[in-house]
PDB file of C-alpha atoms in Angstrom:
ATOM      1  CA  MET A  24     -22.497  20.396   2.474  1.00  0.00           C
ATOM      2  CA  PRO A  25     -20.025  17.491   2.317  1.00  0.00           C
ATOM      3  CA  ALA A  26     -19.850  15.477  -0.905  1.00  0.00           C
ATOM      4  CA  PHE A  27     -18.850  11.822  -1.085  1.00  0.00           C
ATOM      5  CA  LEU A  28     -18.321   9.935  -4.319  1.00  0.00           C
ATOM      6  CA  GLY A  29     -20.461  12.461  -6.164  1.00  0.00           C
ATOM      7  CA  LEU A  30     -23.251  12.292  -3.589  1.00  0.00           C
ATOM      8  CA  THR A  31     -24.007  15.514  -1.729  1.00  0.00           C
ATOM      9  CA  LEU A  32     -24.795  14.965   1.929  1.00  0.00           C
ATOM     10  CA  ASP A  33     -27.033  17.454   3.669  1.00  0.00           C
ATOM     11  CA  PRO A  34     -26.726  17.093   7.444  1.00  0.00           C
ATOM     12  CA  GLY A  35     -29.823  19.204   7.994  1.00  0.00           C
ATOM     13  CA  PRO A  36     -30.399  20.535  11.493  1.00  0.00           C
ATOM     14  CA  LYS A  37     -28.200  19.397  14.343  1.00  0.00           C
ATOM     15  CA  ALA A  38     -29.897  16.302  15.640  1.00  0.00           C
ATOM     16  CA  LEU A  39     -28.227  15.111  18.833  1.00  0.00           C
ATOM     17  CA  ALA A  40     -26.828  16.689  21.946  1.00  0.00           C
ATOM     18  CA  LYS A  41     -25.590  14.272  24.580  1.00  0.00           C
ATOM     19  CA  ALA A  42     -23.570  14.528  27.729  1.00  0.00           C
ATOM     20  CA  GLU A  43     -20.341  12.589  27.941  1.00  0.00           C
ATOM     21  CA  GLY A  44     -20.647   8.962  29.017  1.00  0.00           C
ATOM     22  CA  LYS A  45     -24.139   8.476  27.544  1.00  0.00           C
ATOM     23  CA  THR A  46     -25.304   5.957  24.946  1.00  0.00           C
ATOM     24  CA  VAL A  47     -26.310   7.145  21.486  1.00  0.00           C
ATOM     25  CA  TYR A  48     -28.054   5.194  18.712  1.00  0.00           C
ATOM     26  CA  LEU A  49     -27.830   6.475  15.141  1.00  0.00           C
ATOM     27  CA  PRO A  50     -30.459   4.828  12.928  1.00  0.00           C
ATOM     28  CA  CYS A  51     -29.877   3.526   9.428  1.00  0.00           C
ATOM     29  CA  LYS A  52     -32.848   2.487   7.331  1.00  0.00           C
ATOM     30  CA  ALA A  53     -32.038  -0.229   4.803  1.00  0.00           C
ATOM     31  CA  ASN A  54     -34.421  -2.597   3.071  1.00  0.00           C
ATOM     32  CA  ASP A  55     -34.185  -5.261   0.399  1.00  0.00           C
ATOM     33  CA  LEU A  56     -30.413  -5.687   0.528  1.00  0.00           C
ATOM     34  CA  SER A  57     -28.929  -8.447  -1.565  1.00  0.00           C
ATOM     35  CA  PRO A  58     -26.620 -10.976   0.147  1.00  0.00           C
ATOM     36  CA  SER A  59     -23.601  -9.174  -1.339  1.00  0.00           C
ATOM     37  CA  ASP A  60     -24.599  -5.694  -0.079  1.00  0.00           C
ATOM     38  CA  TYR A  61     -22.911  -4.104   2.917  1.00  0.00           C
ATOM     39  CA  ILE A  62     -23.954  -1.123   5.005  1.00  0.00           C
ATOM     40  CA  HIS A  63     -21.042   1.256   5.618  1.00  0.00           C
ATOM     41  CA  TRP A  64     -20.957   3.812   8.448  1.00  0.00           C
ATOM     42  CA  TYR A  65     -18.868   6.957   7.925  1.00  0.00           C
ATOM     43  CA  GLN A  66     -17.710   9.771  10.178  1.00  0.00           C
ATOM     44  CA  ILE A  67     -16.882  13.317   9.015  1.00  0.00           C
ATOM     45  CA  LYS A  68     -14.947  15.477  11.470  1.00  0.00           C
ATOM     46  CA  ASP A  69     -14.483  19.239  11.154  1.00  0.00           C
ATOM     47  CA  GLY A  70     -15.496  19.353   7.496  1.00  0.00           C
ATOM     48  CA  GLY A  71     -12.812  16.819   6.537  1.00  0.00           C
ATOM     49  CA  ALA A  72     -13.125  13.822   4.269  1.00  0.00           C
ATOM     50  CA  PRO A  73     -15.414  10.936   5.266  1.00  0.00           C
ATOM     51  CA  SER A  74     -13.665   8.198   7.217  1.00  0.00           C
ATOM     52  CA  ARG A  75     -15.281   4.770   7.360  1.00  0.00           C
ATOM     53  CA  LEU A  76     -15.906   3.412  10.848  1.00  0.00           C
ATOM     54  CA  LEU A  77     -17.218  -0.035  10.002  1.00  0.00           C
ATOM     55  CA  TYR A  78     -19.291  -2.045   7.600  1.00  0.00           C
ATOM     56  CA  ILE A  79     -22.010  -4.614   8.188  1.00  0.00           C
ATOM     57  CA  SER A  80     -23.015  -7.585   6.048  1.00  0.00           C
ATOM     58  CA  LYS A  81     -26.645  -8.532   5.522  1.00  0.00           C
ATOM     59  CA  ASP A  82     -26.256 -11.337   8.086  1.00  0.00           C
ATOM     60  CA  GLY A  83     -24.975  -8.882  10.727  1.00  0.00           C
ATOM     61  CA  ALA A  84     -21.213  -9.546  10.630  1.00  0.00           C
ATOM     62  CA  VAL A  85     -19.347  -6.342  11.564  1.00  0.00           C
ATOM     63  CA  SER A  86     -15.900  -5.366  10.266  1.00  0.00           C
ATOM     64  CA  ARG A  87     -14.181  -2.288  11.690  1.00  0.00           C
ATOM     65  CA  ASP A  88     -11.959  -0.051   9.601  1.00  0.00           C
ATOM     66  CA  ALA A  89      -8.406  -0.039  11.007  1.00  0.00           C
ATOM     67  CA  ASN A  90      -7.765   3.379   9.425  1.00  0.00           C
ATOM     68  CA  ASN A  91     -10.216   5.150  11.762  1.00  0.00           C
ATOM     69  CA  PRO A  92      -8.813   5.457  15.307  1.00  0.00           C
ATOM     70  CA  GLN A  93     -12.324   5.650  16.799  1.00  0.00           C
ATOM     71  CA  ALA A  94     -13.762   2.622  14.975  1.00  0.00           C
ATOM     72  CA  ASN A  95     -13.531   0.394  18.066  1.00  0.00           C
ATOM     73  CA  ASP A  96     -15.669   2.871  20.035  1.00  0.00           C
ATOM     74  CA  PHE A  97     -18.719   1.914  17.952  1.00  0.00           C
ATOM     75  CA  THR A  98     -20.856  -1.199  17.768  1.00  0.00           C
ATOM     76  CA  VAL A  99     -24.030  -2.143  15.946  1.00  0.00           C
ATOM     77  CA  ASP A 100     -27.410  -2.439  17.632  1.00  0.00           C
ATOM     78  CA  LYS A 101     -28.195  -6.116  16.974  1.00  0.00           C
ATOM     79  CA  THR A 102     -31.943  -5.563  17.519  1.00  0.00           C
ATOM     80  CA  LYS A 103     -32.073  -3.179  14.548  1.00  0.00           C
ATOM     81  CA  LEU A 104     -29.092  -4.646  12.643  1.00  0.00           C
ATOM     82  CA  TYR A 105     -27.752  -1.519  10.959  1.00  0.00           C
ATOM     83  CA  ASP A 106     -28.088   1.148  13.674  1.00  0.00           C
ATOM     84  CA  LEU A 107     -24.781   2.503  14.961  1.00  0.00           C
ATOM     85  CA  LYS A 108     -24.326   2.406  18.745  1.00  0.00           C
ATOM     86  CA  LEU A 109     -21.906   4.485  20.798  1.00  0.00           C
ATOM     87  CA  SER A 110     -21.983   3.444  24.460  1.00  0.00           C
ATOM     88  CA  ASP A 111     -19.576   5.944  26.017  1.00  0.00           C
ATOM     89  CA  THR A 112     -19.845   9.298  24.261  1.00  0.00           C
ATOM     90  CA  LYS A 113     -16.934  11.704  24.446  1.00  0.00           C
ATOM     91  CA  LYS A 114     -16.509  15.201  23.056  1.00  0.00           C
ATOM     92  CA  SER A 115     -13.976  13.738  20.622  1.00  0.00           C
ATOM     93  CA  HIS A 116     -16.904  11.892  18.962  1.00  0.00           C
ATOM     94  CA  ALA A 117     -18.461  15.175  17.795  1.00  0.00           C
ATOM     95  CA  ALA A 118     -18.893  14.668  14.036  1.00  0.00           C
ATOM     96  CA  VAL A 119     -21.338  14.076  11.220  1.00  0.00           C
ATOM     97  CA  TYR A 120     -22.268  10.399  10.708  1.00  0.00           C
ATOM     98  CA  PHE A 121     -24.033   8.646   7.864  1.00  0.00           C
ATOM     99  CA  CYS A 122     -24.639   5.151   6.573  1.00  0.00           C
ATOM    100  CA  ALA A 123     -24.476   4.208   2.916  1.00  0.00           C
ATOM    101  CA  TYR A 124     -24.462   1.154   0.698  1.00  0.00           C
ATOM    102  CA  TRP A 125     -23.521   0.239  -2.845  1.00  0.00           C
ATOM    103  CA  ASP A 126     -26.284  -1.081  -5.049  1.00  0.00           C
ATOM    104  CA  SER A 127     -24.570  -4.270  -6.198  1.00  0.00           C
ATOM    105  CA  GLY A 128     -27.793  -5.679  -7.618  1.00  0.00           C
ATOM    106  CA  ASN A 129     -27.626  -3.680 -10.827  1.00  0.00           C
ATOM    107  CA  HIS A 130     -23.813  -3.654 -11.046  1.00  0.00           C
ATOM    108  CA  SER A 131     -23.713   0.128 -11.220  1.00  0.00           C
ATOM    109  CA  ASP A 132     -21.854   2.742  -9.260  1.00  0.00           C
ATOM    110  CA  ASN A 133     -24.947   3.893  -7.392  1.00  0.00           C
ATOM    111  CA  ILE A 134     -24.325   4.693  -3.754  1.00  0.00           C
ATOM    112  CA  TYR A 135     -27.227   5.350  -1.457  1.00  0.00           C
ATOM    113  CA  SER A 136     -26.953   7.416   1.677  1.00  0.00           C
ATOM    114  CA  HIS A 137     -29.443   7.405   4.483  1.00  0.00           C
ATOM    115  CA  PRO A 138     -30.207  10.030   7.101  1.00  0.00           C
ATOM    116  CA  VAL A 139     -27.196  12.051   8.150  1.00  0.00           C
ATOM    117  CA  HIS A 140     -26.723  12.564  11.883  1.00  0.00           C
ATOM    118  CA  GLU A 141     -24.678  15.180  13.670  1.00  0.00           C
ATOM    119  CA  LEU A 142     -23.398  14.414  17.154  1.00  0.00           C
ATOM    120  CA  TYR A 143     -22.409  17.541  19.057  1.00  0.00           C
ATOM    121  CA  TRP A 144     -22.192  19.106  22.494  1.00  0.00           C
TER     122      TRP A 144
END
């Protein structure tokens, strides 16, 4: 199981199998975020380190991470605010994905992860 900042991530069973060129939505459940909280989406390829794709402010502003070469392939589903959307799947997108956020409300180092998704063919 991958670990990130002391948090162990259990991908559970493989969740998605899509043909190339399809659209995939990866849900992220987040409630009661403070105005300073951001949802971060990460990608883990081949058991490597997590690489951030993008982050989303509470008001829906999206910022992509320039360090991930696939970050521009992803958008956010505006109807659900934090769900990750991939409109043109490719085999190179096969990875584990998860969303997380820092709990800035109590000024601690708590990071919360939400359901982990595995995209595979």
